[in-house]
Short mmCIF file of C-alpha atoms in Angstrom, two decimals:
data_model
loop_
_atom_site.label_atom_id
_atom_site.label_comp_id
_atom_site.label_asym_id
_atom_site.label_seq_id
_atom_site.Cartn_x
_atom_site.Cartn_y
_atom_site.Cartn_z
CA MET A 4 -28.19 25.03 -14.68
CA ASN A 5 -27.99 22.30 -17.33
CA LYS A 6 -27.51 18.66 -16.32
CA ARG A 7 -23.83 18.41 -17.30
CA LEU A 8 -22.87 21.54 -15.42
CA PHE A 9 -24.78 20.44 -12.39
CA SER A 10 -22.97 17.12 -12.46
CA VAL A 11 -19.60 18.89 -12.58
CA VAL A 12 -20.43 21.15 -9.67
CA LEU A 13 -21.76 18.23 -7.65
CA THR A 14 -18.55 16.28 -8.30
CA ILE A 15 -16.44 19.22 -7.09
CA ILE A 16 -18.54 19.54 -3.95
CA LEU A 17 -18.34 15.83 -3.21
CA THR A 18 -14.56 15.78 -3.86
CA ALA A 19 -14.04 18.77 -1.50
CA ALA A 20 -16.20 17.16 1.14
CA THR A 21 -14.36 13.81 0.92
CA ALA A 22 -10.94 15.56 1.10
CA ALA A 23 -12.10 17.49 4.16
CA GLY A 24 -13.31 14.30 5.84
CA GLN A 25 -10.40 12.01 4.88
CA ASN A 26 -7.41 14.30 4.64
CA ALA A 27 -6.81 15.16 8.20
CA PRO A 28 -3.48 16.94 8.61
CA VAL A 29 -0.66 14.38 8.61
CA SER A 30 1.05 16.09 11.55
CA LYS A 31 -2.00 15.47 13.66
CA GLU A 32 -2.29 11.85 12.46
CA LEU A 33 1.38 11.17 13.25
CA LYS A 34 0.92 12.73 16.63
CA ALA A 35 -2.07 10.51 17.33
CA ASP A 36 -0.16 7.35 16.20
CA VAL A 37 3.50 7.77 15.54
CA ASN A 38 3.62 4.34 13.89
CA ARG A 39 1.92 5.91 10.86
CA ALA A 40 5.31 7.57 10.15
CA ALA A 41 6.45 4.08 9.00
CA GLY A 42 4.50 4.83 5.84
CA MET A 43 4.07 1.70 3.80
CA SER A 44 5.38 -0.27 6.82
CA TYR A 45 2.47 0.88 8.93
CA ALA A 46 0.39 -1.97 10.36
CA MET A 47 -3.11 -1.20 9.08
CA PRO A 48 -5.64 -1.46 11.91
CA LEU A 49 -8.99 -3.11 11.41
CA PRO A 50 -11.20 -0.66 9.43
CA ARG A 51 -13.53 1.35 11.64
CA GLN A 52 -16.38 1.43 9.17
CA SER A 53 -18.75 -1.12 10.67
CA LYS A 54 -21.78 -0.50 8.53
CA ASP A 55 -21.87 -0.59 4.80
CA THR A 56 -23.97 1.66 2.62
CA PRO A 57 -27.12 -0.40 1.72
CA VAL A 58 -26.97 -2.07 -1.72
CA PRO A 59 -29.58 -0.67 -4.11
CA GLY A 60 -32.39 -3.06 -5.07
CA GLY A 61 -31.48 -5.68 -2.47
CA LYS A 62 -28.67 -6.94 -4.61
CA LYS A 63 -26.31 -9.55 -2.99
CA PRO A 64 -22.54 -10.05 -3.37
CA PHE A 65 -21.57 -12.94 -5.64
CA TYR A 66 -17.91 -12.27 -6.59
CA VAL A 67 -15.11 -10.84 -4.54
CA ASN A 68 -11.93 -9.80 -6.34
CA HIS A 69 -9.30 -9.24 -3.64
CA TYR A 70 -5.81 -7.84 -3.93
CA ALA A 71 -3.89 -7.60 -0.66
CA CYS A 72 -0.31 -7.20 0.48
CA SER A 73 1.65 -8.85 3.30
CA SER A 74 0.79 -8.26 6.89
CA GLY A 75 3.51 -7.26 9.37
CA TYR A 76 6.85 -8.89 8.96
CA TYR A 77 10.53 -8.76 10.02
CA LEU A 78 12.71 -6.65 7.71
CA ASP A 79 14.01 -8.59 4.71
CA GLN A 80 17.74 -8.64 5.31
CA PRO A 81 19.86 -9.37 8.45
CA GLU A 82 21.93 -6.30 7.52
CA ASN A 83 18.92 -4.05 8.35
CA TYR A 84 19.42 -5.05 11.92
CA GLU A 85 23.20 -5.84 12.06
CA TRP A 86 24.60 -2.79 10.32
CA PRO A 87 23.14 -0.15 12.68
CA TYR A 88 24.19 -2.21 15.66
CA SER A 89 27.74 -2.54 14.41
CA VAL A 90 27.99 1.33 13.91
CA PHE A 91 27.20 1.80 17.58
CA ALA A 92 29.30 -1.09 18.76
CA ARG A 93 32.44 0.26 16.96
CA ALA A 94 31.80 3.75 18.43
CA ASP A 95 31.31 2.26 21.84
CA SER A 96 34.61 0.35 21.56
CA VAL A 97 36.48 3.63 21.36
CA GLY A 98 34.32 5.52 23.87
CA LYS A 99 32.41 7.69 21.40
CA LEU A 100 28.84 7.01 22.58
CA THR A 101 26.78 9.24 24.76
CA LYS A 102 24.61 7.80 27.51
CA LEU A 103 21.61 7.78 25.09
CA GLY A 104 23.81 6.22 22.43
CA ARG A 105 24.67 3.30 24.70
CA ASP A 106 21.03 2.90 25.53
CA VAL A 107 20.11 2.87 21.80
CA MET A 108 22.79 0.31 21.19
CA GLN A 109 21.15 -2.01 23.74
CA ARG A 110 17.75 -1.54 22.05
CA LEU A 111 19.28 -2.37 18.67
CA ASP A 112 20.72 -5.56 20.17
CA LEU A 113 17.21 -6.56 21.37
CA LEU A 114 15.85 -5.93 17.89
CA ARG A 115 18.45 -8.00 16.14
CA GLN A 116 18.08 -10.87 18.58
CA GLU A 117 14.27 -10.81 18.05
CA ALA A 118 14.69 -10.91 14.23
CA ARG A 119 17.60 -13.40 14.06
CA GLY A 120 16.68 -16.30 11.78
CA ARG A 121 13.30 -14.74 10.98
CA THR A 122 14.15 -11.92 8.47
CA GLY A 123 11.48 -11.65 5.75
CA GLU A 124 9.03 -13.76 7.70
CA LEU A 125 5.63 -12.81 8.95
CA THR A 126 5.59 -11.92 12.64
CA GLU A 127 3.09 -13.35 15.07
CA LYS A 128 1.30 -9.96 15.10
CA GLY A 129 1.32 -10.03 11.30
CA ALA A 130 -0.28 -13.46 11.31
CA LYS A 131 -2.98 -12.29 13.73
CA GLN A 132 -3.53 -9.27 11.57
CA SER A 133 -4.06 -11.42 8.43
CA ARG A 134 -6.55 -13.65 10.22
CA ALA A 135 -8.39 -10.73 11.72
CA LEU A 136 -8.80 -8.97 8.33
CA MET A 137 -10.19 -12.09 6.69
CA ARG A 138 -12.56 -12.64 9.61
CA GLN A 139 -13.84 -9.10 9.27
CA LEU A 140 -14.33 -9.51 5.45
CA VAL A 141 -16.28 -12.75 5.88
CA GLU A 142 -18.49 -11.19 8.58
CA ARG A 143 -19.01 -8.21 6.44
CA LEU A 144 -20.10 -10.20 3.39
CA PRO A 145 -21.89 -13.35 4.65
CA ASP A 146 -23.65 -13.88 1.38
CA ALA A 147 -20.46 -14.00 -0.56
CA PHE A 148 -18.78 -16.71 1.70
CA VAL A 149 -20.90 -19.85 1.70
CA PRO A 150 -19.87 -23.51 1.69
CA LYS A 151 -20.97 -24.05 -1.89
CA GLY A 152 -18.75 -21.17 -3.06
CA TYR A 153 -15.27 -21.44 -4.65
CA TYR A 154 -12.32 -19.58 -3.23
CA SER A 155 -9.02 -19.26 -5.07
CA ALA A 156 -5.94 -17.80 -3.45
CA ARG A 157 -2.63 -16.94 -5.15
CA SER A 158 0.58 -15.40 -3.85
CA VAL A 159 3.69 -14.05 -5.32
CA VAL A 160 6.74 -16.24 -4.50
CA ASP A 161 7.73 -14.28 -1.44
CA ASN A 162 7.79 -15.83 2.06
CA ARG A 163 5.84 -13.11 3.92
CA CYS A 164 3.17 -12.93 1.16
CA ILE A 165 2.72 -16.77 1.10
CA MET A 166 2.46 -16.82 4.93
CA THR A 167 -0.13 -14.00 4.84
CA MET A 168 -2.20 -15.92 2.36
CA GLN A 169 -2.00 -19.14 4.40
CA GLU A 170 -3.11 -17.34 7.57
CA ALA A 171 -6.07 -15.73 5.78
CA MET A 172 -7.24 -19.02 4.24
CA VAL A 173 -6.86 -20.84 7.47
CA GLN A 174 -9.18 -18.26 9.03
CA LEU A 175 -11.66 -18.62 6.15
CA SER A 176 -11.62 -22.44 6.49
CA ALA A 177 -12.32 -22.12 10.21
CA MET A 178 -15.39 -19.98 9.54
CA ARG A 179 -16.86 -21.77 6.66
CA GLN A 180 -16.97 -25.57 6.38
CA PRO A 181 -16.95 -27.46 4.07
CA LEU A 182 -15.08 -25.12 1.78
CA GLN A 183 -13.73 -25.54 -1.73
CA GLN A 184 -10.52 -23.64 -2.04
CA GLU A 185 -7.28 -23.66 -3.96
CA LEU A 186 -3.95 -22.07 -2.91
CA ARG A 187 -0.96 -21.52 -5.08
CA ALA A 188 2.31 -19.53 -5.24
CA SER A 189 3.84 -19.38 -8.68
CA VAL A 190 6.29 -17.23 -10.60
CA ARG A 191 4.14 -17.88 -13.66
CA GLU A 192 1.32 -15.75 -12.27
CA LEU A 193 3.46 -12.65 -11.63
CA ARG A 194 2.15 -11.19 -14.90
CA PHE A 195 -1.11 -10.20 -13.14
CA MET A 196 0.23 -10.00 -9.56
CA ASP A 197 3.58 -8.09 -9.83
CA PRO A 198 4.28 -7.36 -13.55
CA GLU A 199 7.42 -5.92 -14.93
CA ASP A 200 7.87 -3.19 -17.46
CA LYS A 201 11.41 -2.02 -18.21
CA LEU A 202 10.38 1.10 -20.07
CA LEU A 203 8.43 2.42 -17.12
CA THR A 204 10.81 1.43 -14.39
CA ASP A 205 13.81 2.87 -16.28
CA ARG A 206 12.02 6.21 -16.31
CA ARG A 207 11.20 6.37 -12.61
CA THR A 208 14.26 8.27 -11.45
CA ASP A 209 15.67 9.97 -14.58
CA SER A 210 18.17 12.85 -14.03
CA LEU A 211 15.55 15.56 -13.67
CA THR A 212 13.35 13.59 -11.26
CA GLN A 213 16.39 12.69 -9.15
CA ILE A 214 17.55 16.25 -8.96
CA ARG A 215 14.08 17.42 -7.83
CA PHE A 216 13.85 14.63 -5.18
CA ASP A 217 17.39 15.26 -3.94
CA ARG A 218 16.59 18.99 -3.51
CA PHE A 219 13.34 18.05 -1.69
CA THR A 220 15.09 15.70 0.70
CA ALA A 221 17.94 18.20 1.32
CA LEU A 222 15.36 20.67 2.58
CA ASN A 223 13.77 17.94 4.74
CA THR A 224 16.91 16.41 6.21
CA ASN A 225 18.90 17.50 9.25
CA ASP A 226 20.64 14.80 11.16
CA ALA A 227 23.04 16.92 13.17
CA ARG A 228 20.99 17.07 16.38
CA LEU A 229 20.40 13.30 16.37
CA MET A 230 24.09 12.55 15.78
CA THR A 231 25.03 14.91 18.69
CA SER A 232 22.57 13.13 21.02
CA LEU A 233 24.02 9.70 20.23
CA PHE A 234 27.74 10.29 19.66
CA SER A 235 30.05 12.24 21.98
CA ASP A 236 32.62 13.18 19.31
CA GLN A 237 31.27 14.82 16.07
CA ASN A 238 34.66 14.61 14.40
CA TYR A 239 34.36 10.84 14.78
CA VAL A 240 30.93 10.99 13.22
CA ILE A 241 32.19 13.00 10.25
CA SER A 242 35.11 10.64 9.74
CA ASN A 243 33.44 7.26 10.29
CA ILE A 244 29.63 7.39 9.92
CA ASP A 245 27.22 8.08 7.12
CA ALA A 246 24.88 10.13 9.25
CA THR A 247 22.09 10.30 6.71
CA GLU A 248 22.04 6.53 6.09
CA LEU A 249 22.24 5.73 9.82
CA SER A 250 19.36 8.15 10.64
CA ARG A 251 17.28 6.63 7.84
CA GLN A 252 17.94 3.07 8.97
CA LEU A 253 17.21 3.90 12.64
CA PHE A 254 13.93 5.48 11.51
CA ARG A 255 13.07 2.34 9.47
CA LEU A 256 13.72 0.15 12.45
CA ALA A 257 11.61 2.40 14.59
CA GLY A 258 8.64 1.79 12.25
CA SER A 259 9.23 -1.96 12.18
CA ILE A 260 8.96 -2.57 15.94
CA GLN A 261 5.16 -2.23 15.88
CA HIS A 262 4.92 -5.64 14.21
CA THR A 263 6.99 -7.46 16.79
CA GLU A 264 6.57 -8.72 20.36
CA LEU A 265 8.82 -5.94 21.47
CA ALA A 266 6.17 -3.34 20.66
CA GLY A 267 5.29 -1.38 23.82
CA LYS A 268 8.56 -2.52 25.40
CA VAL A 269 11.16 -0.98 23.09
CA THR A 270 10.95 2.14 20.93
CA LEU A 271 13.27 4.16 18.66
CA PHE A 272 10.84 6.96 17.74
CA ASP A 273 11.69 8.71 21.03
CA ILE A 274 15.22 9.54 19.81
CA PHE A 275 13.68 11.71 17.00
CA THR A 276 11.89 15.03 17.56
CA PRO A 277 8.33 15.39 16.21
CA GLU A 278 9.70 17.57 13.47
CA GLU A 279 12.30 15.03 12.48
CA ILE A 280 9.69 12.26 12.42
CA HIS A 281 7.54 14.42 10.11
CA ARG A 282 10.52 15.13 7.82
CA HIS A 283 11.48 11.47 7.53
CA TRP A 284 7.91 10.61 6.62
CA ARG A 285 7.77 13.39 4.00
CA ASN A 286 10.84 12.00 2.35
CA GLN A 287 9.47 8.47 2.24
CA ASN A 288 6.14 9.64 1.01
CA ALA A 289 7.65 11.69 -1.82
CA TRP A 290 9.77 8.76 -2.89
CA ASN A 291 6.76 6.45 -2.94
CA TYR A 292 4.81 8.97 -4.98
CA ILE A 293 7.62 9.23 -7.58
CA ASN A 294 7.92 5.51 -7.90
CA TYR A 295 4.27 4.38 -7.70
CA GLY A 296 2.02 7.40 -8.05
CA GLY A 297 1.11 9.80 -10.76
CA CYS A 298 4.12 12.05 -10.34
CA THR A 299 4.46 14.15 -13.52
CA LEU A 300 8.15 14.65 -13.01
CA ASN A 301 8.76 11.31 -14.63
CA GLY A 302 5.72 11.39 -17.04
CA GLY A 303 2.88 10.61 -14.70
CA THR A 304 2.56 7.07 -16.08
CA GLN A 305 4.12 4.88 -13.36
CA PRO A 306 0.72 3.56 -12.25
CA TYR A 307 0.33 1.89 -15.69
CA LEU A 308 2.86 -0.68 -14.61
CA GLN A 309 -0.29 -2.40 -13.11
CA ARG A 310 -2.37 -2.20 -16.28
CA ALA A 311 -2.24 -5.99 -16.62
CA VAL A 312 -3.52 -6.38 -13.10
CA LEU A 313 -6.45 -4.00 -13.79
CA ARG A 314 -7.28 -5.70 -17.07
CA ASN A 315 -7.22 -9.10 -15.28
CA MET A 316 -9.73 -7.69 -12.66
CA ILE A 317 -11.99 -6.67 -15.59
CA HIS A 318 -11.62 -9.99 -17.34
CA MET A 319 -12.43 -11.99 -14.21
CA GLY A 320 -15.35 -9.71 -13.43
CA ASP A 321 -16.83 -10.50 -16.83
CA SER A 322 -16.06 -14.23 -16.70
CA VAL A 323 -18.08 -14.88 -13.57
CA LEU A 324 -21.27 -13.03 -14.54
CA LYS A 325 -23.24 -16.22 -15.14
CA ARG A 326 -21.95 -18.20 -12.21
CA TYR A 327 -24.61 -19.53 -9.85
CA ALA A 328 -22.40 -19.97 -6.72
CA PRO A 329 -20.38 -17.12 -5.11
CA MET A 330 -16.66 -16.94 -5.77
CA MET A 331 -13.55 -15.12 -4.53
CA HIS A 332 -10.18 -14.57 -6.09
CA ALA A 333 -7.72 -13.63 -3.35
CA ARG A 334 -4.37 -12.32 -4.50
CA TYR A 335 -1.39 -11.60 -2.16
CA THR A 336 1.29 -9.35 -3.60
CA HIS A 337 3.54 -6.45 -2.67
CA GLN A 338 2.63 -3.01 -1.32
CA ASN A 339 4.00 -1.25 -4.39
CA VAL A 340 1.49 -3.16 -6.57
CA LEU A 341 -1.39 -1.94 -4.34
CA MET A 342 -0.12 1.61 -4.37
CA SER A 343 0.23 1.69 -8.17
CA LEU A 344 -3.13 -0.01 -8.63
CA ALA A 345 -4.89 2.40 -6.35
CA SER A 346 -3.32 5.24 -8.35
CA LEU A 347 -4.25 3.68 -11.71
CA MET A 348 -7.82 3.13 -10.59
CA GLU A 349 -7.94 6.72 -9.15
CA LEU A 350 -9.46 5.52 -5.93
CA ASP A 351 -10.41 8.52 -3.73
CA ASN A 352 -7.54 10.90 -4.28
CA CYS A 353 -4.89 8.32 -5.16
CA GLY A 354 -4.85 9.40 -8.80
CA LEU A 355 -3.30 12.78 -7.97
CA GLN A 356 -0.96 14.00 -10.62
CA THR A 357 1.49 16.83 -9.85
CA ASP A 358 5.15 17.70 -10.05
CA ASN A 359 5.05 19.53 -6.73
CA LEU A 360 6.38 17.17 -4.02
CA ASP A 361 5.61 19.80 -1.34
CA SER A 362 1.83 19.59 -2.29
CA LEU A 363 1.36 15.91 -1.46
CA GLU A 364 0.55 16.38 2.16
CA LEU A 365 -2.00 19.12 1.54
CA ALA A 366 -3.59 17.04 -1.20
CA GLY A 367 -3.96 14.14 1.23
CA TRP A 368 -1.67 11.78 -0.67
CA ALA A 369 -0.22 9.74 2.24
CA ASN A 370 1.50 6.34 1.87
CA TYR A 371 0.19 4.88 5.12
CA ARG A 372 -3.41 5.56 3.96
CA ILE A 373 -2.92 3.90 0.55
CA ALA A 374 -0.69 0.87 0.97
CA PRO A 375 0.02 -0.02 4.63
CA LEU A 376 0.99 -3.55 5.67
CA GLY A 377 -2.25 -5.60 5.61
CA GLY A 378 -3.72 -3.16 3.05
CA SER A 379 -6.04 -4.32 0.25
CA ILE A 380 -8.13 -3.31 -2.74
CA VAL A 381 -11.32 -5.43 -2.91
CA MET A 382 -13.82 -5.15 -5.83
CA ILE A 383 -17.16 -6.68 -4.79
CA HIS A 384 -19.80 -7.52 -7.48
CA TYR A 385 -23.48 -7.50 -6.66
CA ARG A 386 -26.54 -8.75 -8.51
CA ASN A 387 -30.10 -10.15 -8.17
CA GLY A 388 -29.71 -13.65 -9.64
CA HIS A 389 -27.27 -14.93 -12.24
CA ASP A 390 -29.18 -13.37 -15.18
CA ASP A 391 -29.29 -9.83 -13.63
CA PRO A 392 -28.23 -7.47 -16.51
CA ASP A 393 -27.29 -4.61 -14.12
CA VAL A 394 -24.42 -5.84 -11.92
CA LEU A 395 -23.10 -3.25 -9.44
CA VAL A 396 -19.64 -3.07 -7.99
CA LYS A 397 -18.13 -1.44 -4.95
CA VAL A 398 -14.38 -1.02 -4.25
CA LEU A 399 -12.96 -1.21 -0.66
CA LEU A 400 -9.63 0.48 -0.25
CA ASN A 401 -8.15 -0.85 3.01
CA GLY A 402 -11.64 -1.80 4.11
CA HIS A 403 -13.25 1.60 3.43
CA GLU A 404 -15.73 2.29 0.65
CA ALA A 405 -13.72 4.07 -2.03
CA ARG A 406 -14.77 6.71 -4.49
CA LEU A 407 -14.22 5.91 -8.19
CA PRO A 408 -13.71 8.47 -10.97
CA ILE A 409 -16.92 7.41 -12.61
CA ASP A 410 -20.43 8.88 -12.67
CA THR A 411 -22.96 7.00 -10.72
CA ASP A 412 -26.48 7.33 -9.33
CA CYS A 413 -25.86 5.01 -6.37
CA ALA A 414 -22.45 5.78 -4.84
CA PRO A 415 -20.43 4.10 -3.47
CA TYR A 416 -21.88 1.47 -5.89
CA TYR A 417 -21.13 1.74 -9.58
CA HIS A 418 -22.65 0.03 -12.59
CA TRP A 419 -20.25 -2.68 -13.82
CA GLN A 420 -20.63 -1.70 -17.44
CA ASP A 421 -19.73 1.88 -16.62
CA VAL A 422 -16.66 0.78 -14.57
CA LYS A 423 -15.48 -1.58 -17.28
CA ARG A 424 -15.96 0.96 -20.03
CA TYR A 425 -14.08 3.76 -18.18
CA TYR A 426 -11.01 1.59 -17.31
CA LEU A 427 -10.74 -0.15 -20.62
CA ARG A 428 -10.83 3.22 -22.39
CA LYS A 429 -8.15 4.57 -20.09
CA LEU A 430 -5.94 1.52 -20.72
CA TYR A 431 -6.60 1.80 -24.48
CA ARG A 432 -5.46 5.43 -24.48
CA TYR A 433 -2.26 4.60 -22.76
CA GLU A 434 -1.48 1.64 -25.06
CA ASN A 435 -2.25 3.79 -28.06
CA MET A 436 0.15 6.52 -26.76
CA ARG A 437 2.81 3.90 -26.22
CA PHE A 438 2.28 2.34 -29.60
CA ASN A 439 2.81 5.67 -31.19
CA GLY A 440 6.05 6.21 -29.27
CA GLN A 441 4.82 9.06 -27.15
CA GLU A 442 5.86 7.29 -23.94
CA ASN A 443 9.44 7.97 -24.79
CA SER A 444 9.00 11.63 -24.25
CA LYS A 445 7.56 13.32 -21.20
CA LYS A 446 4.07 14.64 -21.47
#
């Protein structure tokens, strides 16, 4: 067997082994922790991987490029809490609620009281989560976090992201003194933290994609049983309630409770059957894939929205090669940026490209694994001294050592020059396609 064929076979074996190890059936994972059904609103637990793969040649970390999203927060708008409650209150005023319906109305009242005046803010549990994640990163990379280092933190101009950044930096300051750090939140820096691209976003849900998604959700939606359990008069439901929207909003609220002090005291997941929970999650997951993944229904290019982010990561990685002291750039942005970036970088199986929405679960493409609340993509650079010509990098996806689509002789570590070359070529191919007008037609 020649060397190239052997490499291909080995890659296939490793990919299959990784899929078998990481892609546990979603139904089992939801059963083990129903909060995962919240998808991108799942509160990421502290990573379980306690021991890192040894770094070849005794190299030490000297640069940490860190992109994270907000930790747990209250939903953005008061209407997210007030509208569902008002639906139940109106039905109750005319005697149309079942016993369960009245009980659910009381739970919704508790939720809206808890969130009143706090919508869009980090919850106390979210603050603790942010501090705990930074503490674990510092303990994991003690050589990268030293008093003589420099630590720069930036956030998009969004309350929950700014609060997440502040909590993380407070934790870092408490662990490393004295510390030179700089914090900032600025619209000016959105170009490499949450960029815009009208051409790509306009193509996300074109007519064909929308038709396919609507057909998918139609086969995964059945709200009749839930409405019957909550409302005593189904004619009233038909005439006065958008059952699909109410069911969707109740499910969203169910997933948000895990971030609040009501967790363990109040739940809404119990009003759904396990099958309904699974179906709601499937719809969310497919929608996230269409918008932020490599879905080929809309061209398979949505992840390129984050090409400026990836290019900035490469630029920063090159710019610090000769630094003597360790450094970290910490960026706090939105979950959709992380999901698209993970897809663009093809971390593990995040680069999946398909037009079959039914295949996502089997392929292991699950939103709560890729971009949960508290999630992060961290690229760590290693070397032996500031003049080391062979810098290695490792990428952590939500705290776990990720596989890159690049040949290496020291996985999960990769030679920086190989990583840079692969991604710059990938970005060049896309820009060339776009320059030649090929982006305007589906591939």
